[in-house]
Coordinates of C-alpha atoms in Angstrom, one line a residue:
M1498 CA -75.4 3.2 -130.9
S1499 CA -74.4 1.0 -133.7
Q1500 CA -70.7 -0.8 -133.5
E1501 CA -69.7 0.8 -136.9
H1502 CA -70.4 4.7 -135.3
T1503 CA -68.7 3.7 -132.2
S1504 CA -66.1 3.0 -134.2
R1505 CA -66.2 6.5 -136.3
T1506 CA -66.2 8.4 -132.9
T1507 CA -63.1 9.6 -131.2
N1508 CA -61.9 12.1 -128.2
A1509 CA -62.6 15.0 -130.5
T1510 CA -66.0 13.6 -131.8
V1511 CA -66.6 13.4 -127.9
E1512 CA -65.3 16.7 -127.0
A1513 CA -67.1 18.3 -129.6
Q1514 CA -70.4 17.3 -128.1
Y1515 CA -70.2 18.6 -125.2
E1516 CA -68.6 21.4 -126.3
E1517 CA -72.3 22.3 -128.4
Y1518 CA -74.8 20.8 -126.3
L1519 CA -73.4 19.9 -122.8
M1520 CA -73.7 22.8 -120.5
P1521 CA -69.9 23.5 -119.0
I1522 CA -68.3 20.9 -117.0
W1523 CA -65.8 19.6 -118.8
K1524 CA -62.3 20.0 -117.3
E1525 CA -59.6 19.5 -119.2
L1526 CA -57.5 16.9 -116.7
N1527 CA -60.4 14.6 -117.6
V1528 CA -60.1 11.3 -120.4
P1529 CA -63.3 10.8 -122.6
V1530 CA -64.3 7.0 -121.7
R1531 CA -65.7 4.1 -124.4
R1532 CA -65.0 1.1 -122.2
A1533 CA -63.6 0.6 -118.7
D1534 CA -62.5 -2.5 -117.0
G1535 CA -61.0 -3.3 -113.1
W1536 CA -58.9 0.2 -112.8
T1537 CA -58.0 0.7 -116.2
V1538 CA -60.4 3.2 -118.1
E1539 CA -60.2 3.5 -122.4
D1540 CA -60.8 6.9 -124.5
F1541 CA -62.0 7.1 -128.4
D1542 CA -58.4 7.2 -129.7
G1543 CA -57.1 3.7 -128.6
N1544 CA -55.5 5.2 -125.3
E1545 CA -55.1 3.2 -121.6
Y1546 CA -55.9 5.0 -118.5
L1547 CA -54.4 3.6 -115.0
D1548 CA -57.8 5.5 -113.4
V1549 CA -56.4 6.4 -109.6
F1550 CA -59.9 8.1 -109.0
S1551 CA -62.8 6.0 -110.0
G1552 CA -64.7 8.3 -110.9
I1553 CA -64.8 10.1 -107.5
S1554 CA -64.4 7.7 -105.2
V1555 CA -67.5 5.7 -107.0
T1556 CA -66.4 2.7 -108.8
N1557 CA -64.9 0.8 -105.2
V1558 CA -65.1 -2.5 -106.4
G1559 CA -64.0 -1.9 -109.6
H1560 CA -65.2 -0.7 -113.3
G1561 CA -67.2 -3.3 -115.1
N1562 CA -67.2 -5.8 -111.9
E1563 CA -68.8 -8.8 -112.9
A1564 CA -71.2 -9.7 -110.4
V1565 CA -72.4 -6.3 -109.7
V1566 CA -72.9 -5.7 -114.0
E1567 CA -75.0 -9.4 -113.2
A1568 CA -77.0 -8.5 -110.3
A1569 CA -78.0 -5.4 -112.9
K1570 CA -78.9 -7.5 -115.5
E1571 CA -80.9 -9.6 -113.9
Q1572 CA -83.2 -7.0 -112.7
L1573 CA -83.7 -5.7 -116.1
D1574 CA -85.0 -8.0 -117.5
E1575 CA -87.4 -8.3 -114.4
F1576 CA -88.7 -4.2 -114.3
V1577 CA -86.6 -0.9 -114.0
H1578 CA -88.8 0.7 -112.0
G1579 CA -91.9 1.0 -110.3
C1580 CA -91.2 3.7 -107.3
T1581 CA -89.8 2.2 -104.3
Y1582 CA -92.4 4.7 -102.2
V1583 CA -95.6 3.6 -104.8
H1584 CA -95.2 -0.2 -105.4
P1585 CA -93.2 -2.2 -102.9
H1586 CA -90.2 -4.3 -104.5
Q1587 CA -87.9 -7.0 -103.4
P1588 CA -84.4 -5.7 -104.4
A1589 CA -85.2 -2.2 -102.2
A1590 CA -86.9 -3.8 -99.1
E1591 CA -83.6 -6.3 -99.0
L1592 CA -81.2 -4.0 -100.0
G1593 CA -82.5 -1.3 -96.7
E1594 CA -82.2 -4.8 -94.8
K1595 CA -78.8 -5.1 -96.0
L1596 CA -77.6 -1.4 -94.4
A1597 CA -79.5 -2.2 -91.2
E1598 CA -76.7 -4.8 -91.3
V1599 CA -73.7 -3.2 -92.3
T1600 CA -74.3 0.9 -90.8
P1601 CA -73.1 1.3 -87.8
G1602 CA -74.7 1.0 -84.4
D1603 CA -78.7 0.4 -83.8
L1604 CA -79.3 2.4 -87.5
Q1605 CA -81.7 1.2 -88.9
K1606 CA -83.8 2.4 -91.3
S1607 CA -82.7 3.5 -95.0
F1608 CA -84.8 6.3 -96.9
F1609 CA -83.5 5.6 -100.9
C1610 CA -82.7 9.1 -102.7
N1611 CA -80.4 9.3 -106.2
S1612 CA -77.3 11.0 -105.2
G1613 CA -75.2 12.1 -102.6
T1614 CA -77.0 15.7 -102.9
E1615 CA -80.8 14.5 -102.2
A1616 CA -79.3 12.0 -99.2
V1617 CA -77.5 15.4 -97.0
E1618 CA -80.7 17.2 -98.1
G1619 CA -83.1 14.0 -96.9
A1620 CA -81.0 14.4 -94.0
I1621 CA -81.6 17.6 -93.4
K1622 CA -85.5 17.3 -93.2
L1623 CA -85.2 14.5 -91.4
A1624 CA -83.2 15.6 -88.7
R1625 CA -85.4 19.2 -88.2
K1626 CA -88.4 17.3 -88.5
Y1627 CA -87.4 15.0 -84.9
T1628 CA -85.6 17.6 -83.5
G1629 CA -88.5 20.5 -84.0
N1630 CA -85.3 22.8 -84.9
K1631 CA -84.2 24.3 -87.8
E1632 CA -80.8 25.8 -87.3
V1633 CA -77.6 24.0 -89.1
L1634 CA -73.9 23.4 -88.4
A1635 CA -71.1 22.6 -91.3
L1636 CA -67.4 22.8 -91.6
E1637 CA -65.3 25.4 -93.2
M1638 CA -63.8 23.9 -96.4
S1639 CA -66.4 20.7 -96.6
F1640 CA -68.8 19.9 -99.8
H1641 CA -71.8 18.4 -99.1
G1642 CA -73.8 18.8 -102.9
R1643 CA -74.4 22.0 -105.3
T1644 CA -78.3 22.0 -104.9
L1645 CA -78.9 25.1 -102.9
G1646 CA -79.9 23.1 -99.6
S1647 CA -76.9 21.1 -99.6
L1648 CA -74.6 23.9 -101.4
A1649 CA -75.8 25.9 -97.6
L1650 CA -73.5 23.5 -96.2
T1651 CA -70.5 24.0 -98.4
G1652 CA -67.8 25.6 -96.4
N1653 CA -66.3 26.4 -100.0
K1654 CA -67.1 30.4 -101.6
A1655 CA -65.9 28.2 -105.1
Y1656 CA -68.5 26.8 -105.1
K1657 CA -71.6 29.2 -103.8
S1658 CA -70.2 32.1 -106.4
D1659 CA -73.2 33.5 -107.7
M1660 CA -75.6 31.2 -106.2
A1661 CA -76.4 33.2 -102.8
P1662 CA -78.9 32.4 -101.1
T1663 CA -79.1 29.2 -100.5
I1664 CA -81.2 27.6 -97.2
N1665 CA -80.9 30.3 -94.2
D1666 CA -80.2 29.0 -90.3
V1667 CA -76.4 27.9 -91.7
A1668 CA -73.2 28.5 -89.6
H1669 CA -69.7 27.7 -90.1
V1670 CA -67.4 26.2 -88.2
A1671 CA -63.4 25.7 -88.0
P1672 CA -62.4 22.3 -90.1
P1673 CA -60.0 19.9 -88.4
Y1674 CA -57.0 20.8 -91.3
A1675 CA -54.2 19.7 -88.6
Y1676 CA -52.1 21.2 -91.1
R1677 CA -52.6 24.3 -91.6
C1678 CA -54.8 24.8 -87.9
Q1679 CA -54.6 28.3 -87.1
L1680 CA -56.2 27.1 -83.5
C1681 CA -53.4 25.0 -82.2
D1682 CA -50.8 28.4 -83.2
G1683 CA -48.6 25.4 -85.3
G1684 CA -48.4 22.9 -81.8
P1685 CA -49.2 19.7 -81.1
C1686 CA -53.1 18.9 -81.8
S1687 CA -55.8 20.0 -79.1
C1688 CA -58.7 19.4 -80.6
A1689 CA -59.5 23.3 -80.3
C1690 CA -61.5 22.9 -83.6
A1691 CA -64.0 20.6 -81.9
E1692 CA -64.2 23.0 -78.9
D1693 CA -64.5 26.0 -81.5
V1694 CA -67.9 24.7 -82.6
E1695 CA -69.5 24.8 -78.5
R1696 CA -68.2 29.0 -79.4
V1697 CA -70.3 29.3 -82.6
I1698 CA -73.1 27.6 -81.4
D1699 CA -73.5 30.3 -78.7
T1700 CA -72.2 33.4 -81.1
H1701 CA -74.0 32.2 -84.1
T1702 CA -77.0 30.6 -83.4
A1703 CA -80.9 31.1 -81.7
D1704 CA -80.8 28.2 -79.1
D1705 CA -82.5 26.4 -82.2
L1706 CA -80.1 23.8 -83.4
A1707 CA -81.3 20.6 -85.3
A1708 CA -78.0 19.5 -86.4
V1709 CA -74.7 19.7 -86.9
V1710 CA -73.3 17.9 -90.0
V1711 CA -69.6 16.6 -90.9
E1712 CA -67.7 14.7 -93.1
P1713 CA -65.7 12.0 -91.0
V1714 CA -62.8 12.6 -93.7
M1715 CA -63.0 15.9 -96.1
G1716 CA -62.7 14.7 -99.9
E1717 CA -63.5 17.6 -101.5
G1718 CA -61.3 20.4 -98.7
G1719 CA -58.6 17.8 -99.9
I1720 CA -58.5 14.3 -97.9
I1721 CA -58.6 16.0 -94.4
V1722 CA -58.3 13.5 -91.5
P1723 CA -59.6 14.4 -87.9
P1724 CA -57.4 13.7 -84.9
E1725 CA -58.6 11.4 -82.6
G1726 CA -61.3 12.1 -80.4
W1727 CA -62.7 14.9 -82.8
L1728 CA -65.9 13.3 -84.1
S1729 CA -67.1 12.0 -80.6
R1730 CA -66.6 15.7 -78.9
V1731 CA -68.5 17.1 -81.8
Q1732 CA -71.4 14.3 -81.3
E1733 CA -71.1 14.9 -77.5
I1734 CA -71.5 19.2 -78.7
A1735 CA -74.0 18.4 -80.7
H1736 CA -76.3 16.6 -78.5
D1737 CA -76.0 18.9 -75.5
H1738 CA -77.9 20.9 -77.4
G1739 CA -80.6 18.7 -77.9
A1740 CA -79.0 18.4 -82.1
L1741 CA -78.4 15.4 -84.2
L1742 CA -75.0 14.2 -85.7
I1743 CA -75.1 13.4 -89.5
V1744 CA -72.1 11.9 -90.5
D1745 CA -71.7 12.4 -94.8
E1746 CA -70.3 9.2 -95.3
V1747 CA -71.3 10.1 -99.5
Q1748 CA -67.4 10.0 -100.4
S1749 CA -65.8 7.9 -97.4
G1750 CA -68.1 5.2 -97.0
Y1751 CA -68.3 1.8 -98.7
G1752 CA -64.8 0.5 -98.1
R1753 CA -63.0 3.4 -99.0
T1754 CA -61.1 4.6 -96.0
G1755 CA -60.1 0.7 -95.2
E1756 CA -63.2 0.5 -93.0
L1757 CA -66.7 -0.4 -94.3
W1758 CA -67.5 3.3 -92.8
A1759 CA -65.0 5.8 -91.8
S1760 CA -67.1 6.6 -89.2
D1761 CA -65.7 2.9 -87.3
H1762 CA -62.8 4.4 -87.1
F1763 CA -63.7 6.8 -84.9
D1764 CA -65.6 4.1 -82.8
V1765 CA -68.8 7.0 -83.4
V1766 CA -72.0 6.0 -84.2
P1767 CA -74.1 8.6 -86.7
D1768 CA -77.6 9.7 -85.4
I1769 CA -78.4 9.9 -89.3
M1770 CA -75.3 8.6 -92.3
P1771 CA -76.4 10.4 -95.7
Q1772 CA -74.4 7.4 -98.3
A1773 CA -73.9 7.5 -102.1
K1774 CA -71.2 7.4 -104.3
G1775 CA -69.9 3.9 -103.9
I1776 CA -73.2 2.0 -102.8
A1777 CA -73.9 0.5 -106.4
N1778 CA -70.8 0.9 -108.2
G1779 CA -71.7 3.8 -110.5
L1780 CA -75.7 2.8 -110.7
P1781 CA -77.4 6.0 -109.1
L1782 CA -78.4 5.6 -106.1
G1783 CA -78.1 7.5 -102.3
A1784 CA -79.8 6.9 -99.1
F1785 CA -79.5 8.3 -95.9
T1786 CA -79.9 5.8 -92.8
A1787 CA -81.4 6.4 -89.1
R1788 CA -82.0 5.3 -85.7
P1789 CA -85.7 4.1 -85.1
E1790 CA -86.8 7.0 -83.5
I1791 CA -85.5 9.4 -85.4
A1792 CA -87.1 7.5 -88.6
D1793 CA -90.3 7.3 -87.7
A1794 CA -90.2 11.5 -87.5
F1795 CA -91.1 11.2 -91.3
E1796 CA -94.6 10.9 -91.5
S1797 CA -96.0 9.2 -95.3
G1798 CA -95.5 12.4 -97.6
D1799 CA -93.1 14.1 -96.2
H1800 CA -90.8 13.0 -98.5
L1801 CA -90.5 11.2 -101.4
S1802 CA -88.2 10.5 -104.8
T1803 CA -89.8 9.2 -107.6
F1804 CA -86.7 7.8 -108.9
G1805 CA -85.0 7.0 -105.3
G1806 CA -84.4 3.9 -104.7
N1807 CA -84.6 2.5 -108.1
P1808 CA -84.6 -2.0 -108.8
V1809 CA -82.0 -2.0 -110.8
A1810 CA -79.5 0.5 -108.6
C1811 CA -80.9 -1.5 -105.3
A1812 CA -79.5 -4.7 -106.8
A1813 CA -76.2 -3.8 -108.0
A1814 CA -75.7 -2.1 -104.6
L1815 CA -76.6 -5.5 -103.0
A1816 CA -74.2 -6.9 -105.2
T1817 CA -71.2 -4.2 -104.3
I1818 CA -71.6 -4.7 -100.7
E1819 CA -71.3 -8.4 -101.6
E1820 CA -68.2 -7.7 -102.9
L1821 CA -67.3 -5.3 -100.5
Q1822 CA -67.9 -7.6 -97.9
G1823 CA -66.1 -10.7 -100.2
G1824 CA -62.4 -9.5 -99.0
I1825 CA -62.3 -6.3 -100.6
V1826 CA -62.3 -4.0 -98.0
D1827 CA -59.3 -5.6 -96.8
D1828 CA -57.4 -4.4 -100.0
A1829 CA -57.9 -1.5 -99.0
R1830 CA -56.6 -1.9 -95.6
E1831 CA -53.4 -3.4 -96.7
R1832 CA -53.2 -1.4 -99.6
G1833 CA -53.7 1.7 -98.2
A1834 CA -51.6 0.6 -95.4
W1835 CA -48.7 0.8 -98.0
L1836 CA -49.6 3.8 -99.8
S1837 CA -49.6 6.3 -96.9
D1838 CA -46.4 5.0 -96.0
R1839 CA -45.1 5.1 -99.3
L1840 CA -46.5 8.8 -100.2
A1841 CA -44.5 9.8 -96.9
D1842 CA -41.5 9.7 -98.6
L1843 CA -42.7 12.3 -100.9
E1844 CA -42.2 14.8 -98.0
A1845 CA -39.0 14.6 -98.7
Y1846 CA -39.5 16.6 -101.7
D1847 CA -39.4 20.5 -100.3
V1848 CA -43.0 21.0 -102.1
V1849 CA -45.3 18.4 -100.5
G1850 CA -46.1 19.8 -97.5
E1851 CA -47.7 16.8 -95.9
T1852 CA -49.5 13.2 -97.3
R1853 CA -52.7 12.2 -95.3
G1854 CA -55.5 9.8 -95.6
L1855 CA -57.1 6.3 -94.3
G1856 CA -56.8 3.3 -96.4
L1857 CA -56.9 4.8 -99.9
M1858 CA -58.7 7.4 -99.6
Q1859 CA -54.9 9.8 -99.8
G1860 CA -53.5 13.0 -100.4
V1861 CA -50.3 14.7 -101.1
E1862 CA -50.7 18.5 -100.2
L1863 CA -48.1 20.1 -102.4
V1864 CA -46.9 24.0 -101.6
D1865 CA -44.6 26.2 -102.8
P1866 CA -42.0 26.5 -99.7
S1867 CA -40.5 30.5 -100.4
D1868 CA -43.6 31.7 -99.4
T1869 CA -45.1 31.1 -95.5
G1870 CA -48.6 31.4 -96.5
P1871 CA -51.2 33.4 -94.3
M1872 CA -50.1 33.2 -90.5
D1873 CA -46.7 31.4 -91.0
V1874 CA -48.9 28.2 -89.9
A1875 CA -47.5 26.3 -93.1
P1876 CA -46.0 27.3 -96.3
A1877 CA -48.4 28.9 -99.6
P1878 CA -51.0 26.1 -101.0
D1879 CA -49.0 25.6 -104.7
P1880 CA -52.3 24.6 -107.0
K1881 CA -50.4 25.3 -110.3
L1882 CA -47.3 22.5 -108.9
A1883 CA -50.5 20.2 -108.5
K1884 CA -52.2 21.2 -112.3
H1885 CA -48.8 20.4 -113.4
V1886 CA -48.8 16.8 -111.9
G1887 CA -52.2 15.6 -113.2
H1888 CA -50.8 16.7 -116.5
H1889 CA -48.3 14.8 -116.8
L1890 CA -49.8 11.3 -114.7
R1891 CA -52.4 12.4 -117.6
E1892 CA -49.5 12.2 -120.5
A1893 CA -48.1 9.2 -118.3
G1894 CA -51.5 7.1 -119.0
I1895 CA -52.9 7.9 -115.7
V1896 CA -55.8 9.7 -113.8
I1897 CA -55.6 11.2 -110.7
G1898 CA -57.5 13.7 -108.8
V1899 CA -56.5 16.9 -108.2
G1900 CA -58.4 19.5 -106.2
G1901 CA -58.7 20.3 -102.1
F1902 CA -60.1 24.1 -100.5
H1903 CA -56.7 24.9 -102.0
S1904 CA -56.6 23.1 -105.1
N1905 CA -53.5 21.8 -104.3
V1906 CA -54.3 18.6 -103.5
L1907 CA -53.4 15.2 -104.8
R1908 CA -56.2 12.9 -104.2
F1909 CA -55.6 9.1 -105.0
Q1910 CA -59.2 7.8 -104.3
P1911 CA -58.8 4.3 -106.9
P1912 CA -60.7 1.0 -106.9
L1913 CA -60.0 -0.9 -103.7
A1914 CA -58.7 -4.0 -105.3
I1915 CA -56.1 -2.4 -107.8
P1916 CA -52.9 -3.8 -107.3
R1917 CA -49.7 -2.5 -105.1
D1918 CA -47.7 -2.3 -107.9
E1919 CA -49.9 0.0 -110.5
L1920 CA -50.2 2.4 -107.1
E1921 CA -46.2 2.1 -107.2
R1922 CA -46.4 3.2 -110.8
T1923 CA -48.1 6.2 -109.7
V1924 CA -46.1 7.1 -107.4
A1925 CA -43.1 7.1 -109.4
A1926 CA -45.1 9.2 -111.6
I1927 CA -45.3 11.6 -109.2
E1928 CA -42.4 11.6 -108.4
D1929 CA -41.0 12.0 -112.4
A1930 CA -43.4 15.3 -112.0
L1931 CA -41.9 16.1 -109.1
D1932 CA -38.8 16.3 -110.3
D1933 CA -39.4 17.7 -113.7
W1934 CA -40.6 21.0 -112.0
D1935 CA -38.9 24.2 -112.2

């Protein structure tokens, strides 16, 4: 596109093109983007916005990170495509070695694909091939993608409407959602949701379990952090039944939680670990990594991807990991701790039910205190208030995520080096929006 044509383009131009030529994906809180830098995006009308969502937890090392851009450009000058699984190339080989170095425990061999959805589906195929079993357990309120296979794992009917049937042999268990937990009857957390995995295996499976699939922090579910001991107990139960634990780090990985992997907070080494989103800071790439004996269950041709492990994306991923290891993960840990404390101040508002998160993956759950909600566990979710706050922030020049299972959670997932004053600006804008709520 010529500079002259770009200068004539407006937000309305792009929105009209989306309406006429793209299938329905547009949401009213979205901002058309002409350029982006660091933690700021600019639209076609010259408006600048603070981005505290980073494309759903993707640009972890910042929009336009110079090292990542240069690595991609250098690879573009060499070659763009060779199909990783036909022509071995150095960027994929080096990235595989790097992932073996930085992933938890003895995870070593990776398969490269294009997205988180593909990574999750590939992990399921590998678990089935290794164990010889077919059944899979996932969590209620979870999200693992939108293709038919990953959608079967996703525990939210909002994503499944009109899409059944998906794959068979999937059952769901209670999520570790302490704020609305009906298993602990509003008392102190007893990790009853972990023990519920045993019950569901006994009552909903045919003793043919291949894997239990979980997010270590549930992103789309509303930034749900499990209690201490939950993840290790789920892994123990899975192993007792001859199944593998697949920990979906697509959204929570690559420094997002203040550790390189959310699994690190819980001292758990997954059997297979899908990754994507932050892996290449915006270039399309996904991966799943496994222990050698599990990975070697795949034989040549069992699983392939034409564009998976694209050399440009792999070069960008290597630069992204180097940037993360250069101090950006430390930034996420320090700023996330500050943000967690600052968000806790919002609980003084009776419409804020809970604030929670790890690192720079933080959520604010908004509620209607006049409605006790189902089974009196907690006040009812208030998605209208969440939508109001999202609109208020956009008018104030801030892009934030609004989601969660009940569509009532504000989601902080900014670039990890975002300055503290920009986070304060966002929290202050939320306070303004809450004060404005009638």
